[in-house]
Amino acid sequence: MRQIAIIGSGPAGYYTAEAALKRWGTDVRIDIFDCLPVPYGLIRSGVAPDHQSIKGVTRRYEQTALAENVRFVGNVTVGRDVGVPELRQLYDAVVLATGAPRDRPLGIPGEDLGNVIGSAAFVGWYNGHPQFTDLEPDLSGRHAVVIGMGNVALDVARILSKRECEFEGSDIVNHALHALCNSGIQSITVVGRRGPHQIMMTPKELGELASLERASPRVDPRDLPDAEEDAFLEPGLRKAVAHLRSFAAIPESHHADKEIEIAFDFFAKPAALYGSGKVGEIELETTTVATGRAVGTGETYRIPADLVISCIGYRTSPIPDVPFDERAGRFASDEGRILPGLYCVGWARRGPSGTIGTNRPDGANIVERIAEDIEANALGRSGKPGGEGFDRLARDRKLEIVTFSDWKKIEEAEELAAREGSPREKFVDVAAMIRALD
Ligand code: NAP
């Protein structure tokens, strides 16, 4: 019997469990740990609340979760409630699928000013992640600046622009819905240090900006390269750039009809943030792109910024006793192998890139590596206690474990509490989740 612990119940965790079940059937026992009492990680707390169809993938994860030899072990923080060395004693393989939940710093003066917020925090806030419930971003100012030209920047710009009725069918949490619907924001500047041909946005997500009720996207045609140059782009990027071209062609009269403008500011590198206590302005340095890299020209300008959300990528949280690559912001591994019997997968292995589906082959690959190591080192014949051993430890430490059937009760309570048209109203703090079990 192989005993596997997977730390993290997001896409990487569940795809790893799915691959392990496929490989070993009933000859494996899998415990999936999560620090929250609720599963699904990024799907619950990262995917935008108005992108419900993406969240539908949890039905697939639930099939895995309900297998007899798979357990959800919620409300346990690995590194605090139980150490990685302890888990390595108990399980044949420990797989870190902890994602990349921390914001990458901007590394510019003024970053510590109020209302300068990383996307992990801001997205966590509107998605009801307990860690960010009390964020209270100040949305009363007129000018928001979103830094980064990836899909997270798009999510943030779109969520900041929507009217209340455009959130129908979403599971945005009440505190965020209320704050967003009372916001004073009239302009959102999306800042990219490189040009239109270097955006990381995907066409479907970028195209959504064109159908917002009260906002219109604006691109300065002078920023666009000659149209013939688009032919050299890979097809997805070419489609995305076609959206930018259509935004550049939007007539002034259309912009004038809208309450909010989403302006793309290309070739602009954040240099500093200014304000007293709270941010009020951002200084940007114009750039040129040379061999794919943004090169500062030394010329700077300032724009108003009452709220700054940096969407420039994420870092994995280190865990005690696990080698960490500080520069890359993820665990130090050789294609997922960290130490004997210790692995990483998904964003914790490769960094924050790709789609949710990218984690599926990632999960299959790590299971292949575990299988090779099991064969080479006779793991799985060591008689490690696995979950039974963990249960003893949890009892001794009086850990309040949340099981998958407990989660189903929390889910039911969230569904019952949903406002009309919404699939759920999430609990936004851990104590409320636990109370729902009484
Ligand atoms: P991303 O795609 O890597 O984009 C990060 C952006 O930040 C890039 O434009 C990058 O510019 C910029 N950036 C990085 N460091 C910067 C700095 N110091 N100053 C200014 N700009 C900086 O990351 P993401 O948007 O966080 O997305 C993470 C992953 O999740 C991606 O794979 C994304 O596709 C995925 N995602 C998908 C969806 C969806 O499919 N609906 C939604 C959200 C996220 P450079 O290119 O110049 O470095």
CSV table of C-alpha atoms and ligand atoms in Angstrom, one decimal:
chain,number,residue,atom,x,y,z
A,1,MET,CA,0.0,0.0,0.0
A,2,ARG,CA,1.4,3.4,-1.0
A,3,GLN,CA,0.7,6.2,1.5
A,4,ILE,CA,0.6,9.7,-0.2
A,5,ALA,CA,0.0,13.1,1.4
A,6,ILE,CA,-0.8,15.9,-0.9
A,7,ILE,CA,-0.6,19.4,0.7
A,8,GLY,CA,-3.0,21.8,-1.0
A,9,SER,CA,-6.5,21.0,-2.4
A,10,GLY,CA,-6.4,23.2,-5.4
A,11,PRO,CA,-6.1,22.1,-9.0
A,12,ALA,CA,-2.6,20.8,-8.7
A,13,GLY,CA,-3.5,18.8,-5.6
A,14,TYR,CA,-6.6,17.2,-7.1
A,15,TYR,CA,-5.0,16.4,-10.5
A,16,THR,CA,-2.2,14.7,-8.6
A,17,ALA,CA,-4.6,12.7,-6.6
A,18,GLU,CA,-6.5,11.8,-9.8
A,19,ALA,CA,-3.3,10.6,-11.5
A,20,ALA,CA,-2.3,8.6,-8.4
A,21,LEU,CA,-5.7,6.8,-8.4
A,22,LYS,CA,-5.4,6.1,-12.0
A,23,ARG,CA,-2.0,4.6,-11.5
A,24,TRP,CA,-2.5,2.5,-8.4
A,25,GLY,CA,-6.3,2.1,-8.1
A,26,THR,CA,-7.1,0.8,-4.6
A,27,ASP,CA,-3.4,0.2,-3.8
A,28,VAL,CA,-2.9,3.7,-2.6
A,29,ARG,CA,-4.2,5.9,0.2
A,30,ILE,CA,-4.2,9.6,-0.3
A,31,ASP,CA,-4.7,12.4,2.3
A,32,ILE,CA,-5.3,15.8,0.8
A,33,PHE,CA,-4.5,18.5,3.3
A,34,ASP,CA,-5.6,22.1,3.3
A,35,CYS,CA,-5.0,24.9,5.8
A,36,LEU,CA,-8.6,26.1,5.2
A,37,PRO,CA,-11.7,24.0,6.2
A,38,VAL,CA,-12.8,24.3,2.5
A,39,PRO,CA,-11.3,22.7,-0.6
A,40,TYR,CA,-10.3,23.8,-4.1
A,41,GLY,CA,-7.7,26.5,-3.4
A,42,LEU,CA,-7.4,28.7,-6.5
A,43,ILE,CA,-10.7,27.7,-7.9
A,44,ARG,CA,-12.5,29.0,-4.9
A,45,SER,CA,-10.3,31.9,-4.0
A,46,GLY,CA,-8.5,32.9,-7.3
A,47,VAL,CA,-10.8,32.3,-10.3
A,48,ALA,CA,-12.9,35.4,-10.8
A,49,PRO,CA,-16.4,35.2,-9.3
A,50,ASP,CA,-18.0,36.1,-12.6
A,51,HIS,CA,-16.3,33.2,-14.3
A,52,GLN,CA,-18.5,30.5,-12.9
A,53,SER,CA,-18.1,28.1,-15.8
A,54,ILE,CA,-14.4,27.7,-15.0
A,55,LYS,CA,-15.3,26.9,-11.4
A,56,GLY,CA,-17.4,23.9,-12.7
A,57,VAL,CA,-14.1,21.9,-12.8
A,58,THR,CA,-14.7,21.2,-9.0
A,59,ARG,CA,-17.3,18.6,-10.0
A,60,ARG,CA,-14.4,16.6,-11.5
A,61,TYR,CA,-12.3,17.1,-8.3
A,62,GLU,CA,-15.3,15.9,-6.2
A,63,GLN,CA,-15.3,12.6,-8.1
A,64,THR,CA,-11.7,12.1,-6.8
A,65,ALA,CA,-12.5,13.4,-3.4
A,66,LEU,CA,-15.3,10.8,-3.0
A,67,ALA,CA,-13.1,7.8,-3.8
A,68,GLU,CA,-12.9,5.5,-0.8
A,69,ASN,CA,-9.1,5.7,-0.5
A,70,VAL,CA,-9.0,9.5,-0.7
A,71,ARG,CA,-9.5,11.8,2.3
A,72,PHE,CA,-9.8,15.6,2.6
A,73,VAL,CA,-8.0,16.8,5.8
A,74,GLY,CA,-9.0,20.4,6.1
A,75,ASN,CA,-8.1,23.0,8.6
A,76,VAL,CA,-4.6,21.7,9.1
A,77,THR,CA,-1.6,24.0,8.3
A,78,VAL,CA,1.4,22.1,7.3
A,79,GLY,CA,4.5,23.7,8.8
A,80,ARG,CA,2.6,24.9,11.9
A,81,ASP,CA,0.2,22.1,13.0
A,82,VAL,CA,2.4,19.3,11.6
A,83,GLY,CA,5.9,19.5,10.2
A,84,VAL,CA,7.0,18.4,6.8
A,85,PRO,CA,9.6,16.1,8.4
A,86,GLU,CA,6.8,14.5,10.4
A,87,LEU,CA,4.7,13.9,7.3
A,88,ARG,CA,7.7,12.4,5.6
A,89,GLN,CA,8.0,9.9,8.4
A,90,LEU,CA,4.3,9.0,8.1
A,91,TYR,CA,3.8,8.9,4.3
A,92,ASP,CA,5.8,7.3,1.4
A,93,ALA,CA,5.4,10.5,-0.6
A,94,VAL,CA,4.6,14.1,0.4
A,95,VAL,CA,3.6,16.3,-2.5
A,96,LEU,CA,3.5,20.1,-2.0
A,97,ALA,CA,0.7,21.5,-4.1
A,98,THR,CA,0.5,24.8,-2.2
A,99,GLY,CA,0.4,27.1,-5.2
A,100,ALA,CA,1.8,30.6,-5.1
A,101,PRO,CA,-0.4,32.6,-2.7
A,102,ARG,CA,1.8,35.6,-2.0
A,103,ASP,CA,2.2,38.7,-4.1
A,104,ARG,CA,5.5,39.5,-5.8
A,105,PRO,CA,6.7,42.8,-4.5
A,106,LEU,CA,7.0,45.8,-6.9
A,107,GLY,CA,10.3,46.8,-5.4
A,108,ILE,CA,9.8,50.5,-5.9
A,109,PRO,CA,9.7,53.4,-3.4
A,110,GLY,CA,6.2,54.1,-1.9
A,111,GLU,CA,5.1,50.5,-2.1
A,112,ASP,CA,4.2,50.5,1.6
A,113,LEU,CA,1.7,53.4,1.1
A,114,GLY,CA,-2.0,52.7,2.0
A,115,ASN,CA,-4.2,51.5,-0.8
A,116,VAL,CA,-1.3,49.9,-2.7
A,117,ILE,CA,-2.5,46.3,-2.8
A,118,GLY,CA,-1.2,43.1,-4.4
A,119,SER,CA,-3.6,41.1,-6.5
A,120,ALA,CA,-3.4,38.1,-4.2
A,121,ALA,CA,-4.9,40.2,-1.5
A,122,PHE,CA,-7.4,42.1,-3.7
A,123,VAL,CA,-8.6,38.9,-5.5
A,124,GLY,CA,-8.7,37.1,-2.2
A,125,TRP,CA,-10.8,40.0,-0.8
A,126,TYR,CA,-13.5,39.9,-3.5
A,127,ASN,CA,-13.4,36.1,-3.5
A,128,GLY,CA,-13.9,35.8,0.3
A,129,HIS,CA,-10.6,34.3,1.3
A,130,PRO,CA,-10.5,34.5,5.1
A,131,GLN,CA,-7.0,35.9,5.1
A,132,PHE,CA,-8.2,39.0,3.2
A,133,THR,CA,-11.7,39.6,4.6
A,134,ASP,CA,-10.6,42.7,6.5
A,135,LEU,CA,-8.6,44.2,3.6
A,136,GLU,CA,-11.1,47.1,3.2
A,137,PRO,CA,-9.6,48.7,0.0
A,138,ASP,CA,-10.5,52.4,-0.2
A,139,LEU,CA,-12.5,52.6,-3.5
A,140,SER,CA,-13.7,56.2,-2.9
A,141,GLY,CA,-11.0,57.8,-5.2
A,142,ARG,CA,-11.5,58.4,-8.9
A,143,HIS,CA,-8.4,56.9,-10.3
A,144,ALA,CA,-7.3,53.3,-10.1
A,145,VAL,CA,-4.1,51.9,-11.5
A,146,VAL,CA,-3.7,48.2,-12.3
A,147,ILE,CA,-0.1,47.2,-12.9
A,148,GLY,CA,0.6,44.2,-15.2
A,149,MET,CA,-0.7,43.0,-18.5
A,150,GLY,CA,-1.7,39.5,-17.6
A,151,ASN,CA,-5.1,37.8,-17.1
A,152,VAL,CA,-5.1,38.8,-13.4
A,153,ALA,CA,-4.9,42.4,-14.3
A,154,LEU,CA,-7.8,41.9,-16.6
A,155,ASP,CA,-9.8,40.2,-13.9
A,156,VAL,CA,-9.1,43.1,-11.5
A,157,ALA,CA,-9.9,45.8,-14.1
A,158,ARG,CA,-13.2,44.1,-15.1
A,159,ILE,CA,-14.3,43.5,-11.5
A,160,LEU,CA,-13.6,47.2,-10.7
A,161,SER,CA,-15.7,48.3,-13.6
A,162,LYS,CA,-18.9,46.2,-13.3
A,163,ARG,CA,-22.3,47.4,-12.3
A,164,GLU,CA,-24.2,45.4,-9.6
A,165,CYS,CA,-26.4,43.7,-12.2
A,166,GLU,CA,-23.3,42.5,-14.1
A,167,PHE,CA,-22.4,40.4,-11.0
A,168,GLU,CA,-25.7,38.4,-11.3
A,169,GLY,CA,-24.9,34.7,-11.3
A,170,SER,CA,-21.5,35.3,-9.8
A,171,ASP,CA,-20.4,34.3,-6.3
A,172,ILE,CA,-18.7,37.6,-5.4
A,173,VAL,CA,-19.0,37.9,-1.6
A,174,ASN,CA,-21.4,40.5,-0.2
A,175,HIS,CA,-18.8,42.7,1.4
A,176,ALA,CA,-17.0,43.2,-1.9
A,177,LEU,CA,-20.2,43.6,-3.9
A,178,HIS,CA,-21.3,46.3,-1.6
A,179,ALA,CA,-18.0,48.2,-1.7
A,180,LEU,CA,-17.6,47.9,-5.5
A,181,CYS,CA,-21.1,49.1,-6.2
A,182,ASN,CA,-20.4,52.2,-4.1
A,183,SER,CA,-17.0,52.9,-5.6
A,184,GLY,CA,-16.1,56.3,-7.0
A,185,ILE,CA,-13.7,54.9,-9.6
A,186,GLN,CA,-14.0,56.6,-13.0
A,187,SER,CA,-10.7,55.7,-14.6
A,188,ILE,CA,-8.7,52.5,-14.5
A,189,THR,CA,-5.2,52.7,-16.1
A,190,VAL,CA,-3.7,49.3,-16.9
A,191,VAL,CA,0.1,49.7,-17.0
A,192,GLY,CA,2.4,47.5,-18.9
A,193,ARG,CA,6.2,47.9,-19.0
A,194,ARG,CA,6.3,46.4,-22.5
A,195,GLY,CA,4.2,46.8,-25.6
A,196,PRO,CA,1.0,45.4,-27.2
A,197,HIS,CA,2.9,42.4,-28.7
A,198,GLN,CA,4.2,41.4,-25.3
A,199,ILE,CA,0.9,41.2,-23.4
A,200,MET,CA,0.2,38.0,-21.4
A,201,MET,CA,-3.6,38.4,-21.7
A,202,THR,CA,-5.6,35.8,-23.5
A,203,PRO,CA,-8.2,36.8,-26.2
A,204,LYS,CA,-11.4,35.6,-24.6
A,205,GLU,CA,-10.6,37.5,-21.3
A,206,LEU,CA,-9.4,40.6,-23.1
A,207,GLY,CA,-12.5,40.6,-25.4
A,208,GLU,CA,-14.8,40.8,-22.3
A,209,LEU,CA,-13.7,44.4,-21.7
A,210,ALA,CA,-15.6,45.4,-24.9
A,211,SER,CA,-19.0,44.3,-23.5
A,212,LEU,CA,-18.9,46.0,-20.1
A,213,GLU,CA,-22.0,48.1,-19.4
A,214,ARG,CA,-20.5,51.2,-17.9
A,215,ALA,CA,-16.8,51.0,-19.0
A,216,SER,CA,-15.0,51.2,-22.3
A,217,PRO,CA,-11.4,50.1,-23.1
A,218,ARG,CA,-9.1,52.7,-24.6
A,219,VAL,CA,-5.9,52.0,-26.5
A,220,ASP,CA,-3.8,54.7,-28.0
A,221,PRO,CA,-3.3,53.7,-31.7
A,222,ARG,CA,0.2,55.2,-31.6
A,223,ASP,CA,1.2,52.4,-29.3
A,224,LEU,CA,0.3,49.7,-31.8
A,225,PRO,CA,3.0,48.2,-34.0
A,226,ASP,CA,2.3,48.1,-37.8
A,227,ALA,CA,-0.6,45.7,-38.4
A,228,GLU,CA,1.6,43.5,-40.7
A,229,GLU,CA,3.8,42.6,-37.8
A,230,ASP,CA,0.9,40.7,-36.1
A,231,ALA,CA,1.4,38.0,-38.7
A,232,PHE,CA,4.5,36.8,-36.8
A,233,LEU,CA,2.6,36.3,-33.5
A,234,GLU,CA,1.4,33.0,-32.3
A,235,PRO,CA,-2.3,32.7,-32.9
A,236,GLY,CA,-3.6,33.3,-29.4
A,237,LEU,CA,-1.6,36.5,-29.0
A,238,ARG,CA,-2.5,37.6,-32.5
A,239,LYS,CA,-6.2,37.3,-31.5
A,240,ALA,CA,-5.6,39.2,-28.3
A,241,VAL,CA,-3.8,42.0,-30.2
A,242,ALA,CA,-6.7,42.1,-32.6
A,243,HIS,CA,-8.9,43.1,-29.6
A,244,LEU,CA,-6.4,45.9,-28.7
A,245,ARG,CA,-6.7,47.1,-32.3
A,246,SER,CA,-10.5,47.1,-32.1
A,247,PHE,CA,-10.3,49.1,-28.8
A,248,ALA,CA,-8.0,51.6,-30.5
A,249,ALA,CA,-10.8,52.1,-33.1
A,250,ILE,CA,-13.6,52.9,-30.6
A,251,PRO,CA,-15.0,56.3,-31.3
A,252,GLU,CA,-14.7,59.1,-28.8
A,253,SER,CA,-18.5,59.4,-28.6
A,254,HIS,CA,-18.7,55.8,-27.3
A,255,HIS,CA,-16.1,56.6,-24.5
A,256,ALA,CA,-18.1,59.7,-23.7
A,257,ASP,CA,-21.2,57.6,-23.1
A,258,LYS,CA,-19.5,55.4,-20.4
A,259,GLU,CA,-18.8,56.2,-16.8
A,260,ILE,CA,-15.5,54.5,-16.6
A,261,GLU,CA,-12.5,54.4,-18.9
A,262,ILE,CA,-10.1,51.4,-18.9
A,263,ALA,CA,-7.0,52.9,-20.5
A,264,PHE,CA,-4.0,50.8,-21.6
A,265,ASP,CA,-0.7,52.5,-20.8
A,266,PHE,CA,2.0,50.6,-22.7
A,267,PHE,CA,5.8,51.1,-22.5
A,268,ALA,CA,5.4,52.3,-18.9
A,269,LYS,CA,7.5,51.0,-16.0
A,270,PRO,CA,6.4,51.8,-12.5
A,271,ALA,CA,9.2,53.9,-10.9
A,272,ALA,CA,7.7,55.2,-7.6
A,273,LEU,CA,4.5,55.8,-5.7
A,274,TYR,CA,3.7,59.0,-3.9
A,275,GLY,CA,1.2,60.1,-1.3
A,276,SER,CA,0.9,61.0,2.3
A,277,GLY,CA,-0.1,57.9,4.2
A,278,LYS,CA,-2.2,56.7,1.2
A,279,VAL,CA,-1.1,56.6,-2.4
A,280,GLY,CA,-2.1,59.5,-4.6
A,281,GLU,CA,0.2,59.3,-7.7
A,282,ILE,CA,2.3,56.8,-9.5
A,283,GLU,CA,5.5,57.7,-11.4
A,284,LEU,CA,6.1,55.8,-14.6
A,285,GLU,CA,9.2,55.6,-16.7
A,286,THR,CA,8.7,55.3,-20.5
A,287,THR,CA,10.4,52.3,-22.0
A,288,THR,CA,11.4,50.8,-25.3
A,289,VAL,CA,11.5,47.1,-25.9
A,290,ALA,CA,14.9,45.7,-26.9
A,291,THR,CA,15.3,42.0,-27.6
A,292,GLY,CA,12.0,41.4,-25.8
A,293,ARG,CA,13.0,43.3,-22.6
A,294,ALA,CA,11.7,46.7,-21.3
A,295,VAL,CA,14.5,49.2,-21.2
A,296,GLY,CA,13.9,52.5,-19.4
A,297,THR,CA,14.4,55.7,-21.3
A,298,GLY,CA,15.0,57.9,-18.2
A,299,GLU,CA,11.9,59.9,-19.1
A,300,THR,CA,9.2,59.9,-16.4
A,301,TYR,CA,5.7,61.2,-15.9
A,302,ARG,CA,3.1,60.9,-13.1
A,303,ILE,CA,-0.5,60.0,-13.2
A,304,PRO,CA,-3.1,60.2,-10.4
A,305,ALA,CA,-3.6,56.9,-8.5
A,306,ASP,CA,-6.0,56.7,-5.6
A,307,LEU,CA,-5.8,52.9,-5.6
A,308,VAL,CA,-3.0,50.8,-7.0
A,309,ILE,CA,-3.4,47.0,-7.6
A,310,SER,CA,-0.2,45.3,-8.7
A,311,CYS,CA,-0.9,42.2,-10.7
A,312,ILE,CA,2.7,41.2,-11.5
A,313,GLY,CA,2.7,37.5,-10.5
A,314,TYR,CA,3.0,35.5,-7.3
A,315,ARG,CA,5.4,33.6,-5.0
A,316,THR,CA,5.0,30.3,-3.2
A,317,SER,CA,5.0,30.5,0.6
A,318,PRO,CA,8.1,28.8,2.1
A,319,ILE,CA,7.5,26.0,4.6
A,320,PRO,CA,10.0,25.2,7.4
A,321,ASP,CA,12.4,22.4,6.5
A,322,VAL,CA,11.7,22.6,2.7
A,323,PRO,CA,14.5,23.9,0.5
A,324,PHE,CA,13.3,27.2,-1.2
A,325,ASP,CA,14.6,29.1,-4.2
A,326,GLU,CA,14.3,32.7,-3.0
A,327,ARG,CA,15.0,34.2,-6.4
A,328,ALA,CA,12.4,32.2,-8.2
A,329,GLY,CA,9.9,32.3,-5.3
A,330,ARG,CA,9.1,28.6,-5.3
A,331,PHE,CA,10.4,25.4,-3.8
A,332,ALA,CA,13.9,24.3,-5.0
A,333,SER,CA,13.3,21.1,-6.9
A,334,ASP,CA,14.7,19.0,-9.7
A,335,GLU,CA,11.6,18.8,-11.9
A,336,GLY,CA,9.4,18.3,-8.8
A,337,ARG,CA,11.7,16.2,-6.7
A,338,ILE,CA,12.8,18.2,-3.6
A,339,LEU,CA,14.2,15.6,-1.2
A,340,PRO,CA,13.7,11.8,-1.0
A,341,GLY,CA,9.9,11.3,-0.7
A,342,LEU,CA,9.2,15.0,-0.9
A,343,TYR,CA,7.8,16.6,-4.2
A,344,CYS,CA,6.2,19.7,-5.5
A,345,VAL,CA,3.7,20.2,-8.3
A,346,GLY,CA,1.7,22.9,-10.0
A,347,TRP,CA,2.6,26.6,-9.3
A,348,ALA,CA,4.7,25.5,-6.3
A,349,ARG,CA,6.9,23.7,-8.8
A,350,ARG,CA,6.9,25.8,-11.9
A,351,GLY,CA,5.7,29.2,-10.8
A,352,PRO,CA,2.5,31.0,-11.5
A,353,SER,CA,1.9,30.2,-15.2
A,354,GLY,CA,-0.5,28.4,-17.5
A,355,THR,CA,-4.1,27.6,-17.2
A,356,ILE,CA,-5.9,25.4,-14.7
A,357,GLY,CA,-5.7,22.5,-17.2
A,358,THR,CA,-1.9,22.8,-17.2
A,359,ASN,CA,-1.9,21.3,-13.8
A,360,ARG,CA,-3.3,18.0,-15.1
A,361,PRO,CA,-0.2,16.8,-17.0
A,362,ASP,CA,1.8,18.3,-14.1
A,363,GLY,CA,0.0,16.0,-11.7
A,364,ALA,CA,0.5,13.0,-14.0
A,365,ASN,CA,4.2,13.8,-14.3
A,366,ILE,CA,4.8,14.0,-10.6
A,367,VAL,CA,3.0,10.7,-10.0
A,368,GLU,CA,5.3,9.1,-12.7
A,369,ARG,CA,8.3,10.4,-10.7
A,370,ILE,CA,6.9,9.0,-7.4
A,371,ALA,CA,6.3,5.7,-9.2
A,372,GLU,CA,9.9,5.6,-10.4
A,373,ASP,CA,11.2,6.4,-6.9
A,374,ILE,CA,8.8,3.8,-5.3
A,375,GLU,CA,10.2,1.1,-7.6
A,376,ALA,CA,13.8,2.2,-7.1
A,377,ASN,CA,13.7,2.6,-3.3
A,378,ALA,CA,11.0,0.0,-2.4
A,379,LEU,CA,8.8,2.9,-1.1
A,380,GLY,CA,5.4,1.7,-0.4
A,381,ARG,CA,6.7,-1.6,1.1
A,382,SER,CA,8.0,0.3,4.1
A,383,GLY,CA,4.8,-0.1,6.1
A,384,LYS,CA,4.5,3.6,6.8
A,385,PRO,CA,1.4,4.3,8.8
A,386,GLY,CA,0.0,7.1,6.5
A,387,GLY,CA,-3.3,8.5,7.5
A,388,GLU,CA,-3.7,6.3,10.6
A,389,GLY,CA,-0.4,7.7,11.9
A,390,PHE,CA,-1.5,11.2,11.1
A,391,ASP,CA,-4.8,10.7,13.0
A,392,ARG,CA,-2.9,9.7,16.1
A,393,LEU,CA,-0.8,12.8,15.9
A,394,ALA,CA,-3.9,15.0,15.2
A,395,ARG,CA,-5.6,13.5,18.3
A,396,ASP,CA,-2.6,14.2,20.5
A,397,ARG,CA,-2.4,17.8,19.2
A,398,LYS,CA,-6.2,18.2,19.4
A,399,LEU,CA,-6.3,19.4,15.8
A,400,GLU,CA,-9.9,20.2,14.6
A,401,ILE,CA,-9.9,18.4,11.3
A,402,VAL,CA,-12.5,19.1,8.7
A,403,THR,CA,-13.5,16.2,6.5
A,404,PHE,CA,-15.0,16.2,3.0
A,405,SER,CA,-18.4,15.4,4.4
A,406,ASP,CA,-18.0,18.3,6.8
A,407,TRP,CA,-17.1,20.5,3.8
A,408,LYS,CA,-20.4,19.4,2.1
A,409,LYS,CA,-22.2,20.7,5.1
A,410,ILE,CA,-20.4,24.0,4.8
A,411,GLU,CA,-21.2,24.1,1.1
A,412,GLU,CA,-24.9,23.4,1.7
A,413,ALA,CA,-25.0,26.3,4.2
A,414,GLU,CA,-23.3,28.6,1.7
A,415,GLU,CA,-25.8,27.6,-1.0
A,416,LEU,CA,-28.7,28.3,1.4
A,417,ALA,CA,-27.3,31.7,2.2
A,418,ALA,CA,-26.9,32.7,-1.4
A,419,ARG,CA,-28.5,36.0,-2.6
A,420,GLU,CA,-30.9,35.5,-5.5
A,421,GLY,CA,-29.3,34.3,-8.7
A,422,SER,CA,-25.9,33.5,-7.0
A,423,PRO,CA,-24.7,30.0,-6.5
A,424,ARG,CA,-23.4,30.6,-2.9
A,425,GLU,CA,-22.6,33.2,-0.3
A,426,LYS,CA,-19.2,32.1,1.0
A,427,PHE,CA,-18.2,32.2,4.7
A,428,VAL,CA,-15.4,34.6,4.8
A,429,ASP,CA,-13.8,33.6,8.1
A,430,VAL,CA,-12.7,30.2,9.4
A,431,ALA,CA,-14.7,30.4,12.7
A,432,ALA,CA,-17.9,30.8,10.7
A,433,MET,CA,-17.1,27.8,8.6
A,434,ILE,CA,-16.5,25.7,11.7
A,435,ARG,CA,-19.7,27.0,13.3
A,436,ALA,CA,-21.6,25.9,10.2
A,437,LEU,CA,-20.7,22.3,11.3
A,438,ASP,CA,-22.7,22.5,14.5
B,1,NAP,P1,1.3,36.9,-15.9
B,1,NAP,O1,0.5,36.4,-16.9
B,1,NAP,O2,2.7,36.4,-15.7
B,1,NAP,O3,1.4,38.5,-16.1
B,1,NAP,C1,2.1,39.3,-15.2
B,1,NAP,C2,2.3,40.7,-15.8
B,1,NAP,O4,3.0,41.5,-14.8
B,1,NAP,C3,3.1,40.7,-17.1
B,1,NAP,O5,2.5,41.7,-17.9
B,1,NAP,C4,4.5,41.2,-16.6
B,1,NAP,O6,5.2,42.0,-17.6
B,1,NAP,C5,4.0,42.2,-15.5
B,1,NAP,N1,5.1,42.4,-14.5
B,1,NAP,C6,5.9,41.5,-13.9
B,1,NAP,N2,6.7,42.1,-13.1
B,1,NAP,C7,6.5,43.4,-13.2
B,1,NAP,C8,7.1,44.6,-12.7
B,1,NAP,N3,8.1,44.5,-11.8
B,1,NAP,N4,6.7,45.8,-13.1
B,1,NAP,C9,5.7,45.9,-14.0
B,1,NAP,N5,5.1,44.9,-14.6
B,1,NAP,C10,5.5,43.6,-14.2
B,1,NAP,O7,0.6,36.7,-14.4
B,1,NAP,P2,-0.8,36.8,-13.9
B,1,NAP,O8,-1.7,37.8,-14.6
B,1,NAP,O9,-0.7,37.0,-12.4
B,1,NAP,O10,-1.5,35.4,-14.2
B,1,NAP,C11,-0.9,34.2,-13.6
B,1,NAP,C12,-1.4,33.0,-14.3
B,1,NAP,O11,-2.8,32.8,-14.1
B,1,NAP,C13,-1.2,33.2,-15.8
B,1,NAP,O12,-0.9,31.9,-16.4
B,1,NAP,C14,-2.6,33.5,-16.3
B,1,NAP,O13,-2.9,33.3,-17.6
B,1,NAP,C15,-3.5,32.7,-15.3
B,1,NAP,N6,-4.8,33.3,-15.2
B,1,NAP,C16,-5.8,32.9,-16.1
B,1,NAP,C17,-7.0,33.4,-16.0
B,1,NAP,C18,-8.1,33.0,-17.0
B,1,NAP,O14,-7.8,32.2,-17.9
B,1,NAP,N7,-9.2,33.5,-17.0
B,1,NAP,C19,-7.3,34.4,-15.1
B,1,NAP,C20,-6.4,34.8,-14.2
B,1,NAP,C21,-5.1,34.2,-14.2
B,1,NAP,P3,6.4,41.3,-18.4
B,1,NAP,O15,5.7,40.4,-19.4
B,1,NAP,O16,7.0,42.5,-19.0
B,1,NAP,O17,7.2,40.6,-17.4
